[in-house]
Coordinates of C-alpha atoms in Angstrom, one line a residue:
Chain A
M1211 CA 27.8 19.9 33.9
M1212 CA 30.0 19.7 30.8
K1213 CA 29.3 16.0 30.5
K1214 CA 25.6 16.6 30.7
L1215 CA 25.7 19.2 28.0
K1216 CA 27.7 16.9 25.8
H1217 CA 25.1 14.3 26.3
I1218 CA 22.3 16.6 25.3
I1219 CA 24.2 17.7 22.2
A1220 CA 24.9 14.1 21.2
F1221 CA 21.3 13.2 21.8
N1222 CA 20.1 16.1 19.8
R1223 CA 22.5 15.3 17.0
S1224 CA 21.1 11.9 16.5
K1225 CA 17.6 13.3 16.8
F1226 CA 18.5 15.8 14.1
I1227 CA 19.7 13.1 11.7
W1228 CA 16.5 11.1 12.1
Y1229 CA 14.5 14.3 11.5
V1230 CA 16.4 14.9 8.3
V1231 CA 15.8 11.4 7.1
A1232 CA 12.1 11.7 8.0
V1233 CA 11.7 14.9 6.1
I1234 CA 13.5 13.6 3.0
W1235 CA 11.4 10.5 2.8
S1236 CA 8.2 12.6 3.4
L1237 CA 9.3 14.6 0.4
I1238 CA 9.9 11.5 -1.7
T1239 CA 6.4 10.1 -0.8
L1240 CA 4.4 13.3 -1.0
A1241 CA 6.1 15.3 -3.8
P1242 CA 4.8 13.0 -6.5
F1243 CA 1.2 13.7 -5.4
V1244 CA 1.8 17.4 -5.2
V1245 CA 3.4 17.5 -8.6
T1246 CA 0.5 15.5 -9.9
L1247 CA -2.0 17.8 -8.4
I1248 CA -0.3 20.9 -9.8
S1249 CA 0.2 19.3 -13.2
S1250 CA -3.5 18.3 -13.4
F1251 CA -4.2 22.0 -14.0
K1252 CA -1.6 22.5 -16.8
D1253 CA -1.3 21.6 -20.5
N1254 CA 1.4 19.4 -21.9
S1255 CA 3.7 22.3 -22.9
E1256 CA 3.7 23.6 -19.4
I1257 CA 4.2 20.3 -17.8
Y1258 CA 7.5 18.9 -19.2
G1259 CA 10.6 20.6 -17.9
H1260 CA 8.6 22.7 -15.5
M1261 CA 7.1 20.1 -13.1
L1262 CA 7.8 22.1 -10.0
E1263 CA 6.3 25.3 -11.2
L1264 CA 2.8 26.5 -10.6
P1265 CA 0.6 26.7 -13.7
S1266 CA 0.5 30.1 -15.4
V1267 CA -3.2 29.6 -16.1
W1268 CA -5.2 27.2 -13.9
R1269 CA -6.8 24.9 -16.5
F1270 CA -9.9 23.7 -14.8
E1271 CA -11.0 22.4 -18.2
N1272 CA -8.8 19.4 -17.6
Y1273 CA -11.3 18.4 -14.9
V1274 CA -14.2 19.1 -17.2
M1275 CA -12.6 16.8 -19.8
A1276 CA -12.0 14.2 -17.2
V1277 CA -15.7 14.3 -16.2
Q1278 CA -17.1 14.6 -19.7
D1279 CA -14.8 12.6 -22.0
A1280 CA -13.5 9.9 -19.6
N1281 CA -16.8 10.0 -17.6
I1282 CA -14.7 9.7 -14.5
L1283 CA -17.5 10.4 -12.0
L1284 CA -19.6 7.6 -13.5
C1285 CA -16.5 5.4 -13.2
I1286 CA -16.1 6.3 -9.6
W1287 CA -19.7 5.7 -9.0
N1288 CA -19.5 2.3 -10.8
S1289 CA -16.5 1.3 -8.7
L1290 CA -18.3 2.2 -5.5
R1291 CA -21.4 0.4 -6.5
L1292 CA -19.5 -2.8 -7.5
T1293 CA -17.5 -2.5 -4.3
M1294 CA -20.5 -2.1 -2.0
M1295 CA -22.3 -5.0 -3.7
A1296 CA -19.3 -7.3 -3.2
L1297 CA -18.7 -5.9 0.3
S1298 CA -22.2 -6.8 1.6
V1299 CA -22.0 -10.3 0.3
L1300 CA -18.5 -10.7 1.6
L1301 CA -19.4 -9.6 5.1
I1302 CA -22.5 -11.7 5.4
A1303 CA -20.7 -14.8 4.0
S1304 CA -17.6 -14.4 6.1
I1305 CA -19.4 -13.5 9.3
F1306 CA -21.5 -16.7 9.0
V1307 CA -18.6 -19.0 8.2
S1308 CA -16.3 -17.4 10.8
Y1309 CA -19.0 -17.9 13.4
V1310 CA -19.1 -21.6 12.6
I1311 CA -15.3 -21.8 12.7
A1312 CA -15.0 -19.8 15.9
K1313 CA -17.8 -21.6 17.7
Y1314 CA -16.2 -25.0 17.1
W1315 CA -12.6 -23.8 17.3
N1316 CA -11.6 -26.8 19.4
K1317 CA -13.0 -29.3 16.9
K1318 CA -11.0 -30.7 14.0
P1319 CA -13.5 -29.9 11.1
A1320 CA -13.6 -26.3 12.1
K1321 CA -9.8 -26.0 12.1
L1322 CA -9.7 -27.7 8.7
L1323 CA -12.3 -25.3 7.3
Y1324 CA -10.2 -22.4 8.7
G1325 CA -7.1 -23.8 7.1
F1326 CA -8.9 -24.2 3.8
F1327 CA -9.7 -20.5 3.7
A1328 CA -6.3 -19.5 5.1
L1329 CA -4.7 -21.3 2.2
G1330 CA -6.2 -18.7 -0.1
L1331 CA -3.9 -16.1 1.4
M1332 CA -1.0 -17.9 -0.3
L1333 CA -2.5 -18.7 -3.6
P1334 CA -1.5 -16.6 -6.6
I1335 CA -4.8 -15.3 -7.8
Y1336 CA -3.5 -14.6 -11.3
S1337 CA -3.4 -18.3 -11.9
T1338 CA -7.2 -18.3 -11.8
L1339 CA -7.6 -15.8 -14.7
I1340 CA -7.7 -18.1 -17.7
P1341 CA -10.3 -20.6 -16.3
L1342 CA -12.2 -17.7 -14.8
S1343 CA -12.6 -16.1 -18.2
E1344 CA -13.9 -19.4 -19.5
I1345 CA -16.4 -19.8 -16.6
M1346 CA -17.5 -16.2 -17.1
G1347 CA -18.2 -17.0 -20.8
T1348 CA -20.4 -20.0 -19.9
I1349 CA -22.4 -18.3 -17.2
D1350 CA -22.8 -15.0 -19.1
G1351 CA -20.9 -13.2 -16.5
F1352 CA -19.3 -10.5 -18.6
N1353 CA -20.5 -7.0 -17.7
N1354 CA -22.6 -8.5 -15.1
Y1355 CA -21.9 -6.7 -11.8
S1356 CA -23.4 -9.3 -9.5
I1357 CA -21.2 -12.0 -10.9
V1358 CA -18.1 -9.9 -11.1
A1359 CA -18.8 -8.9 -7.5
L1360 CA -18.8 -12.6 -6.5
I1361 CA -15.3 -13.0 -7.9
Y1362 CA -14.3 -10.0 -5.8
V1363 CA -15.8 -11.8 -2.8
A1364 CA -14.0 -15.0 -3.5
F1365 CA -10.6 -13.2 -3.7
Q1366 CA -11.3 -11.3 -0.4
L1367 CA -12.8 -14.2 1.6
P1368 CA -9.5 -15.6 2.9
M1369 CA -8.5 -12.3 4.5
S1370 CA -11.9 -11.5 5.9
V1371 CA -12.4 -15.0 7.3
F1372 CA -9.0 -14.8 8.9
L1373 CA -9.6 -11.3 10.5
I1374 CA -13.2 -12.0 11.6
T1375 CA -12.4 -15.5 13.0
S1376 CA -9.5 -14.2 15.0
S1377 CA -11.7 -11.6 16.6
M1378 CA -14.5 -14.1 17.3
K1379 CA -12.2 -16.8 18.8
I1380 CA -11.9 -14.9 22.0
V1381 CA -15.4 -15.9 23.1
P1382 CA -14.7 -18.3 26.0
L1383 CA -15.7 -21.9 25.7
E1384 CA -17.7 -21.8 28.9
V1385 CA -19.9 -19.0 27.5
I1386 CA -20.6 -21.0 24.4
E1387 CA -21.4 -24.2 26.5
S1388 CA -23.7 -22.4 28.9
A1389 CA -25.5 -20.7 26.0
I1390 CA -26.1 -24.1 24.4
I1391 CA -27.4 -25.5 27.7
D1392 CA -29.8 -22.6 28.0
G1393 CA -31.1 -23.6 24.6
C1394 CA -29.7 -20.6 22.7
E1395 CA -30.3 -20.9 19.0
E1396 CA -27.6 -20.4 16.3
F1397 CA -28.8 -16.9 15.3
T1398 CA -29.3 -15.7 18.8
M1399 CA -25.8 -16.9 19.6
L1400 CA -24.3 -15.2 16.5
F1401 CA -26.1 -11.9 16.9
R1402 CA -26.0 -11.6 20.7
I1403 CA -22.6 -13.1 21.6
F1404 CA -20.3 -13.5 18.7
L1405 CA -21.1 -10.5 16.6
P1406 CA -20.9 -7.8 19.3
I1407 CA -17.6 -9.1 20.5
S1408 CA -16.0 -9.1 17.1
I1409 CA -17.5 -5.9 15.8
S1410 CA -14.1 -4.2 15.5
G1411 CA -12.7 -7.1 13.6
V1412 CA -15.6 -7.0 11.2
A1413 CA -15.1 -3.3 10.7
T1414 CA -11.4 -3.7 10.1
S1415 CA -12.0 -6.4 7.5
A1416 CA -14.7 -4.3 5.9
I1417 CA -12.4 -1.4 5.5
I1418 CA -9.6 -3.5 4.1
A1419 CA -11.8 -5.3 1.7
F1420 CA -13.2 -1.9 0.5
M1421 CA -9.8 -0.6 -0.3
A1422 CA -8.7 -3.8 -2.0
M1423 CA -11.9 -4.0 -4.1
Y1424 CA -11.9 -0.3 -5.1
N1425 CA -8.3 -0.7 -6.1
E1426 CA -8.9 -3.9 -8.0
Y1427 CA -7.4 -3.7 -11.5
I1428 CA -7.4 -6.9 -13.4
L1429 CA -10.9 -8.2 -12.9
P1430 CA -12.7 -5.2 -14.3
I1431 CA -10.2 -5.0 -17.1
M1432 CA -11.0 -8.6 -18.0
F1433 CA -14.7 -8.8 -17.3
I1434 CA -16.2 -5.4 -17.9
T1435 CA -16.2 -4.2 -21.5
E1436 CA -19.3 -2.0 -21.7
D1437 CA -18.4 1.7 -21.6
S1438 CA -21.2 2.6 -19.2
K1439 CA -20.0 0.0 -16.7
R1440 CA -16.3 0.8 -16.7
T1441 CA -14.7 1.1 -13.2
I1442 CA -12.3 3.8 -12.0
Q1443 CA -9.2 1.7 -12.9
Q1444 CA -10.3 1.7 -16.5
G1445 CA -11.4 5.4 -16.3
M1446 CA -7.9 6.4 -15.3
M1447 CA -6.4 4.6 -18.4
Y1448 CA -8.8 6.5 -20.7
F1449 CA -6.4 9.3 -21.7
K1450 CA -3.4 7.0 -21.6
S1451 CA -4.5 5.0 -24.6
D1452 CA -4.7 8.3 -26.6
V1453 CA -2.0 8.5 -29.3
L1454 CA -1.0 11.9 -28.0
V1455 CA -1.2 11.4 -24.3
Q1456 CA -3.0 14.4 -22.8
N1457 CA -1.4 14.6 -19.4
G1458 CA -3.5 17.3 -17.9
P1459 CA -6.8 15.4 -18.2
L1460 CA -5.1 12.1 -17.4
L1461 CA -3.8 13.5 -14.1
A1462 CA -7.1 15.1 -13.4
C1463 CA -8.6 11.6 -13.6
V1464 CA -5.9 10.3 -11.3
I1465 CA -6.6 13.0 -8.7
L1466 CA -10.3 12.4 -8.8
A1467 CA -9.8 8.7 -8.5
L1468 CA -7.7 9.2 -5.4
V1469 CA -10.4 11.1 -3.6
P1470 CA -12.5 8.2 -2.3
V1471 CA -9.5 6.3 -1.1
M1472 CA -8.0 9.3 0.6
V1473 CA -11.2 10.0 2.4
M1474 CA -11.3 6.3 3.6
Y1475 CA -7.6 6.5 4.6
I1476 CA -7.9 9.7 6.5
S1477 CA -11.0 8.6 8.4
F1478 CA -9.9 5.0 9.2
Q1479 CA -6.1 5.2 9.3
E1480 CA -5.7 3.2 12.5
A1481 CA -8.0 0.4 11.5
I1482 CA -6.4 0.1 8.0
R1483 CA -2.9 0.0 9.4
E1484 CA -3.8 -2.5 12.1
G1485 CA -5.8 -4.8 9.8
M1486 CA -3.2 -4.8 7.0
T1487 CA -0.3 -5.7 9.3
S1488 CA -2.1 -8.3 11.4
G1489 CA -3.4 -9.9 8.2
A1490 CA 0.0 -10.0 6.7
V1491 CA 1.9 -11.1 9.7
K1492 CA -0.2 -14.2 10.1
G1493 CA -0.8 -14.9 6.4
Chain B
M88 CA -36.5 -34.0 21.2
N89 CA -32.9 -33.3 22.1
I90 CA -31.6 -35.2 19.1
L91 CA -34.0 -33.3 16.8
K92 CA -32.6 -30.1 18.1
R93 CA -29.0 -31.1 17.5
K94 CA -29.8 -32.1 14.0
F95 CA -31.5 -28.8 13.4
S96 CA -28.4 -27.1 14.8
L97 CA -26.1 -29.0 12.5
A98 CA -28.3 -28.1 9.5
S99 CA -28.1 -24.4 10.4
L100 CA -24.3 -24.6 10.7
I101 CA -24.1 -26.1 7.3
I102 CA -26.4 -23.4 5.9
L103 CA -24.3 -20.7 7.5
S104 CA -21.1 -21.9 6.1
T105 CA -22.4 -22.8 2.6
P106 CA -22.4 -19.4 0.9
A107 CA -18.7 -18.7 1.7
I108 CA -17.6 -22.1 0.7
L109 CA -19.5 -22.1 -2.5
I110 CA -18.2 -18.7 -3.7
Y111 CA -14.7 -19.5 -2.6
V112 CA -14.6 -22.9 -4.3
Y113 CA -16.4 -21.9 -7.5
F114 CA -14.5 -18.7 -8.2
L115 CA -11.1 -19.5 -6.7
I116 CA -10.3 -23.1 -5.9
Y117 CA -12.0 -24.7 -8.9
P118 CA -10.4 -22.3 -11.5
L119 CA -7.0 -23.0 -9.9
M120 CA -7.5 -26.7 -10.3
Q121 CA -8.7 -26.2 -13.8
S122 CA -5.6 -24.3 -14.8
V123 CA -3.5 -27.2 -13.5
V124 CA -5.5 -29.7 -15.5
F125 CA -5.5 -27.7 -18.7
S126 CA -1.8 -27.1 -18.5
F127 CA -1.6 -30.6 -20.0
Y128 CA -3.8 -29.6 -22.9
Y129 CA -3.5 -27.6 -26.1
W130 CA -6.2 -25.0 -26.6
N131 CA -6.3 -21.8 -28.7
G132 CA -9.0 -20.2 -26.5
L133 CA -11.8 -20.5 -29.0
A134 CA -15.1 -21.5 -27.4
G135 CA -16.1 -24.2 -29.8
V136 CA -12.7 -25.8 -30.2
A137 CA -12.0 -28.9 -28.1
K138 CA -9.0 -29.1 -25.9
E139 CA -6.4 -31.7 -26.9
F140 CA -4.3 -33.6 -24.4
I141 CA -0.6 -33.2 -25.1
G142 CA 1.0 -34.3 -21.9
L143 CA 4.0 -32.3 -20.8
E144 CA 4.4 -30.4 -24.1
N145 CA 3.3 -27.0 -22.6
Y146 CA 5.9 -27.3 -19.9
I147 CA 8.6 -28.2 -22.4
T148 CA 7.6 -25.1 -24.4
I149 CA 7.8 -22.7 -21.5
F150 CA 10.9 -24.2 -19.9
S151 CA 12.7 -23.8 -23.2
A152 CA 11.5 -20.2 -23.8
P153 CA 14.0 -17.5 -22.8
K154 CA 11.2 -15.1 -22.0
F155 CA 9.9 -17.5 -19.3
W156 CA 13.3 -17.6 -17.6
N157 CA 13.6 -13.8 -18.0
S158 CA 10.3 -13.3 -16.2
M159 CA 11.6 -15.5 -13.4
L160 CA 14.8 -13.5 -13.3
N161 CA 12.7 -10.3 -13.1
A162 CA 10.8 -11.8 -10.2
L163 CA 14.2 -12.4 -8.6
W164 CA 15.1 -8.8 -9.1
F165 CA 11.9 -7.9 -7.1
L166 CA 13.1 -10.3 -4.4
L167 CA 16.6 -9.1 -4.3
G168 CA 15.5 -5.4 -4.3
G169 CA 13.3 -6.3 -1.4
F170 CA 16.2 -7.5 0.7
V171 CA 18.8 -5.0 -0.5
V172 CA 16.9 -1.8 -0.8
L173 CA 13.4 -2.2 0.8
M174 CA 14.5 -3.8 4.0
P175 CA 17.0 -1.0 5.1
I176 CA 14.6 1.7 4.0
S177 CA 11.6 0.3 5.8
F178 CA 13.7 -0.5 8.9
V179 CA 14.9 3.1 9.1
L180 CA 11.3 4.4 8.6
A181 CA 10.2 2.1 11.4
I182 CA 12.8 3.6 13.7
I183 CA 11.5 7.0 12.9
I184 CA 7.8 6.3 13.5
T185 CA 8.4 4.5 16.7
S186 CA 10.6 7.3 18.1
K187 CA 9.5 10.3 20.1
L188 CA 10.1 12.8 17.3
K189 CA 7.7 15.6 16.9
G190 CA 5.3 15.1 14.1
V191 CA 5.5 11.3 14.2
R192 CA 1.8 10.9 13.5
F193 CA 2.2 12.9 10.3
F194 CA 5.3 10.9 9.2
R195 CA 3.5 7.7 9.8
S196 CA 0.5 8.7 7.7
A197 CA 2.6 10.1 4.9
F198 CA 5.0 7.1 4.7
F199 CA 2.1 4.6 4.6
M200 CA 0.0 6.4 2.1
P201 CA 1.4 5.2 -1.2
Y202 CA 0.6 1.6 -0.2
I203 CA -3.1 2.1 0.1
L204 CA -3.6 4.1 -3.1
P205 CA -4.6 2.2 -6.3
I206 CA -1.5 0.9 -8.0
T207 CA -3.0 2.1 -11.3
A208 CA -2.8 5.7 -10.0
T209 CA 0.6 5.5 -8.5
S210 CA 2.0 3.7 -11.6
L211 CA 0.5 6.5 -13.9
I212 CA 2.0 9.1 -11.6
W213 CA 5.5 7.5 -11.9
I214 CA 5.3 7.1 -15.6
F215 CA 4.7 10.7 -15.8
L216 CA 7.5 11.7 -13.4
L217 CA 9.9 9.4 -15.1
Y218 CA 9.2 10.8 -18.6
P219 CA 12.6 11.0 -20.4
D220 CA 12.2 14.5 -21.8
G221 CA 11.3 17.0 -19.1
G222 CA 10.0 14.6 -16.5
L223 CA 10.7 15.6 -12.9
V224 CA 13.3 12.9 -12.1
N225 CA 15.5 13.7 -15.1
N226 CA 15.1 17.4 -14.4
L227 CA 16.4 16.9 -11.0
L228 CA 19.3 14.8 -12.3
E229 CA 20.2 17.6 -14.7
F230 CA 21.0 19.7 -11.6
V231 CA 23.8 17.3 -10.7
N232 CA 24.8 17.0 -14.4
I233 CA 23.5 13.5 -15.1
S234 CA 22.2 13.3 -18.6
S235 CA 18.7 12.2 -19.1
I236 CA 17.9 8.5 -18.6
N237 CA 15.1 6.7 -20.4
W238 CA 13.8 5.0 -17.3
L239 CA 11.1 2.8 -18.7
G240 CA 12.1 2.8 -22.4
D241 CA 15.6 1.3 -22.0
P242 CA 15.3 -2.5 -21.8
N243 CA 18.5 -2.6 -19.8
I244 CA 17.2 -0.5 -16.9
A245 CA 13.4 -0.7 -17.1
I246 CA 13.1 -3.6 -14.7
Y247 CA 15.2 -1.8 -12.0
T248 CA 13.0 1.3 -12.4
V249 CA 9.8 -0.8 -11.9
V250 CA 11.3 -2.6 -8.9
L251 CA 12.2 0.8 -7.3
V252 CA 8.8 2.2 -7.9
G253 CA 7.4 -1.0 -6.3
E254 CA 9.6 -0.4 -3.3
W255 CA 8.5 3.2 -3.1
I256 CA 4.9 1.9 -2.8
S257 CA 5.5 -0.8 -0.3
A258 CA 8.1 0.8 2.0
G259 CA 5.3 2.1 4.2
F260 CA 3.8 -1.3 4.6
Y261 CA 7.0 -3.0 5.6
M262 CA 7.7 -0.1 7.9
L263 CA 4.6 -1.0 9.8
I264 CA 5.7 -4.7 10.0
F265 CA 9.0 -3.6 11.5
S266 CA 7.5 -1.0 13.8
A267 CA 5.1 -3.6 15.2
G268 CA 8.2 -5.7 16.1
M269 CA 10.0 -2.7 17.5
M270 CA 7.2 -1.8 19.8
A271 CA 7.1 -5.3 21.2
I272 CA 10.7 -4.9 22.5
P273 CA 10.4 -4.3 26.3
N274 CA 11.2 -0.8 27.3
D275 CA 13.4 -1.8 30.2
L276 CA 16.0 -3.1 27.7
Y277 CA 16.4 0.4 26.3
E278 CA 16.2 1.9 29.8
A279 CA 19.1 -0.3 31.0
A280 CA 21.1 0.5 27.9
R281 CA 20.6 4.2 28.4
I282 CA 21.9 4.0 31.9
D283 CA 24.9 2.1 30.6
G284 CA 25.6 5.0 28.3
V285 CA 24.9 3.1 25.0
N286 CA 24.9 5.3 21.9
E287 CA 22.3 5.4 19.2
F288 CA 24.2 3.1 16.8
Q289 CA 24.8 0.5 19.5
R290 CA 21.2 0.8 20.6
I291 CA 20.1 -0.3 17.1
T292 CA 22.7 -3.0 16.4
R293 CA 23.0 -4.5 19.9
I294 CA 19.4 -4.3 21.2
M295 CA 17.0 -3.7 18.3
I296 CA 18.2 -6.0 15.6
P297 CA 18.9 -9.1 17.8
N298 CA 15.4 -8.7 19.2
L299 CA 13.7 -8.5 15.9
S300 CA 14.5 -11.9 14.5
E301 CA 10.8 -12.9 14.4
T302 CA 10.1 -9.7 12.4
F303 CA 12.9 -10.3 9.9
R304 CA 11.4 -13.7 9.4
T305 CA 8.0 -12.2 8.6
F306 CA 9.6 -9.7 6.3
S307 CA 11.4 -12.5 4.4
I308 CA 8.3 -14.5 3.9
L309 CA 6.2 -11.6 2.8
C310 CA 8.9 -10.3 0.5
I311 CA 9.4 -13.7 -1.2
T312 CA 5.7 -14.3 -1.7
S313 CA 4.9 -10.8 -2.9
S314 CA 7.7 -10.9 -5.5
L315 CA 5.9 -13.6 -7.3
R316 CA 2.6 -11.7 -7.2
T317 CA 3.6 -8.5 -8.9
F318 CA 1.2 -7.8 -11.8
T319 CA -0.6 -4.4 -11.9
L320 CA 2.5 -2.4 -11.3
V321 CA 4.4 -3.9 -14.3
W322 CA 1.3 -4.1 -16.4
V323 CA 0.4 -0.5 -16.1
M324 CA 4.0 0.9 -16.2
T325 CA 5.5 -1.1 -19.1
G326 CA 3.0 -3.7 -20.2
G327 CA 5.9 -6.2 -19.8
G328 CA 7.9 -4.2 -22.4
P329 CA 10.0 -2.9 -23.9
N330 CA 10.5 -6.1 -25.8
N331 CA 9.5 -8.3 -22.9
A332 CA 12.3 -6.9 -20.8
T333 CA 10.1 -6.3 -17.8
Q334 CA 7.8 -9.4 -18.0
V335 CA 7.2 -11.0 -14.6
P336 CA 5.5 -14.4 -14.4
A337 CA 2.0 -13.0 -13.9
T338 CA 2.2 -10.6 -16.8
L339 CA 3.8 -13.2 -19.0
L340 CA 1.0 -15.6 -18.3
Y341 CA -1.5 -12.9 -19.1
T342 CA 0.2 -11.9 -22.4
E343 CA 0.6 -15.5 -23.4
A344 CA -3.1 -16.2 -22.8
F345 CA -5.0 -13.1 -23.9
Q346 CA -2.6 -11.6 -26.5
S347 CA -0.8 -14.6 -28.0
R348 CA -3.7 -17.0 -27.3
N349 CA -1.3 -19.7 -26.2
F350 CA -3.7 -20.9 -23.4
G351 CA -1.9 -24.1 -22.9
S352 CA 1.5 -22.6 -22.1
A353 CA -0.2 -19.8 -20.1
N354 CA -1.8 -22.5 -18.0
A355 CA 1.5 -24.1 -17.6
I356 CA 3.0 -20.9 -16.3
S357 CA 0.1 -20.4 -13.9
T358 CA 0.6 -23.9 -12.6
V359 CA 4.3 -23.3 -12.0
L360 CA 3.4 -20.1 -10.3
L361 CA 0.9 -21.9 -8.1
F362 CA 3.3 -24.5 -6.9
L363 CA 6.1 -22.1 -6.5
A364 CA 3.9 -19.9 -4.3
L365 CA 2.8 -22.8 -2.2
F366 CA 6.3 -24.2 -1.9
L367 CA 7.8 -20.9 -1.0
S368 CA 5.1 -20.1 1.6
F369 CA 5.4 -23.4 3.3
G370 CA 8.9 -24.3 2.4
V371 CA 10.5 -21.0 3.4
T372 CA 8.7 -20.9 6.7
K373 CA 10.0 -24.4 7.4
L374 CA 13.5 -23.6 6.3
I375 CA 13.7 -20.4 8.3
S376 CA 12.4 -22.0 11.4
L377 CA 15.0 -24.8 10.8
F378 CA 17.8 -22.3 10.7
A379 CA 16.4 -20.4 13.6
G380 CA 16.2 -23.6 15.6
E381 CA 19.9 -24.2 15.1
D382 CA 20.9 -20.8 16.6

């Protein structure tokens, strides 16, 4: 009896320690966001030194400034538009090429093609920036969403091809062979056999690419200079470049910028976590 | 008839794979190769000016520049921080989210969240929290009587600050890597240990860690490659400053090219970066499996 009790106490003690650690790290992760949210309703004098206090006056005008001066809603809309353009091209291109790879998975050229794309997972994309800026100059790509979107696509292709191919590879060879004997054409094969089986892989890669593209920083900074075309990353920096940084509106921009990502995260947590880890473990 | 059909099929396969290959090659592979080629040229970035072949001079320039080695050293801090700070934290977090504690789903969502948010946003938030006069971090330190620290403005500590913020962001990601490994450990191992009266500490050191060698390998590779890729975090938080103290290779290459207009040496840096990334990705995998093979 005593022994059993001791066991329970010991067990609960270790459980208690894990709990404390978990709560502390939750505070460390979440507190910055809470402080940001509170501070986005304050002015500078109320922010510094009083970060954990609620604002005495809730200054909604910070949000009005974010919308009117930094044009943050337009920036969010621009980011979403650019992301959706890139995403549709990315999905079509990577579904097609993954189909070709998966269908001939046992053949050498398909494996080579796969390796060629997988190589992209290791390349440092920042090494492309200088030549890219030159290319963009010659093809008049600056401020041109369709061309900037194609760069987004190029940067995301390795991950998408990897994720979609691995979900298409599970189609058994016999199914493919008998479909060929039955005279099944490429498109029928793709849309009737390969796509339905890989739909969750396609969805995962779509979500991951969405997050990566919406969060993309350097490409819009380099290639989008027109005010009306600025993306959310540039929108967030709007008040930062002020001589006197106005923290309230700046943080209001940050909070608004987080909304689309948070919505995506809350709706697709499982897929995001699964996709990001499986992509990383292999890559 | 049959041959005609086969030919048609081959054509459609080529058509299907062309868009992806074209985009990938034109916007990623070709620029990378160009940056290798132009690392042997002098160019000031002006459109009309011809590039001039100068051999290895760009490499001599960067290898004799202290700021290049400093940027490499900073990348090394990211790497070291990864093994010393990030690994234990994400390991502990992984134990928590694979346990049967109440509220595990909440913890998992919370811990992973910083990783999926735009780095611009998280960097701005941390600049704000780390503000020397009246920022939250220094305010909290005041309670324990530590005088205020200029986290990002002091060239001697700025890099550590940035590294730590980077770890705050990615802890949730590596937590998932570890937790995937932990969940793959067969349950009967724990069950047998429980019957033998193994305590929590032994459970971790004797059962968990030995069974996670594959996961530690994955962690090492990811950590090494990602320490070379850091850009946005440094760029938004410090811009490489103060006084180049926090430059990492990627930000240095950007500053060299687009602020100092030394496109030649910037291309040399990017070539070094490219080969280092390839070498580390392939080499380290090989090396680790070599060591693992000897065990």
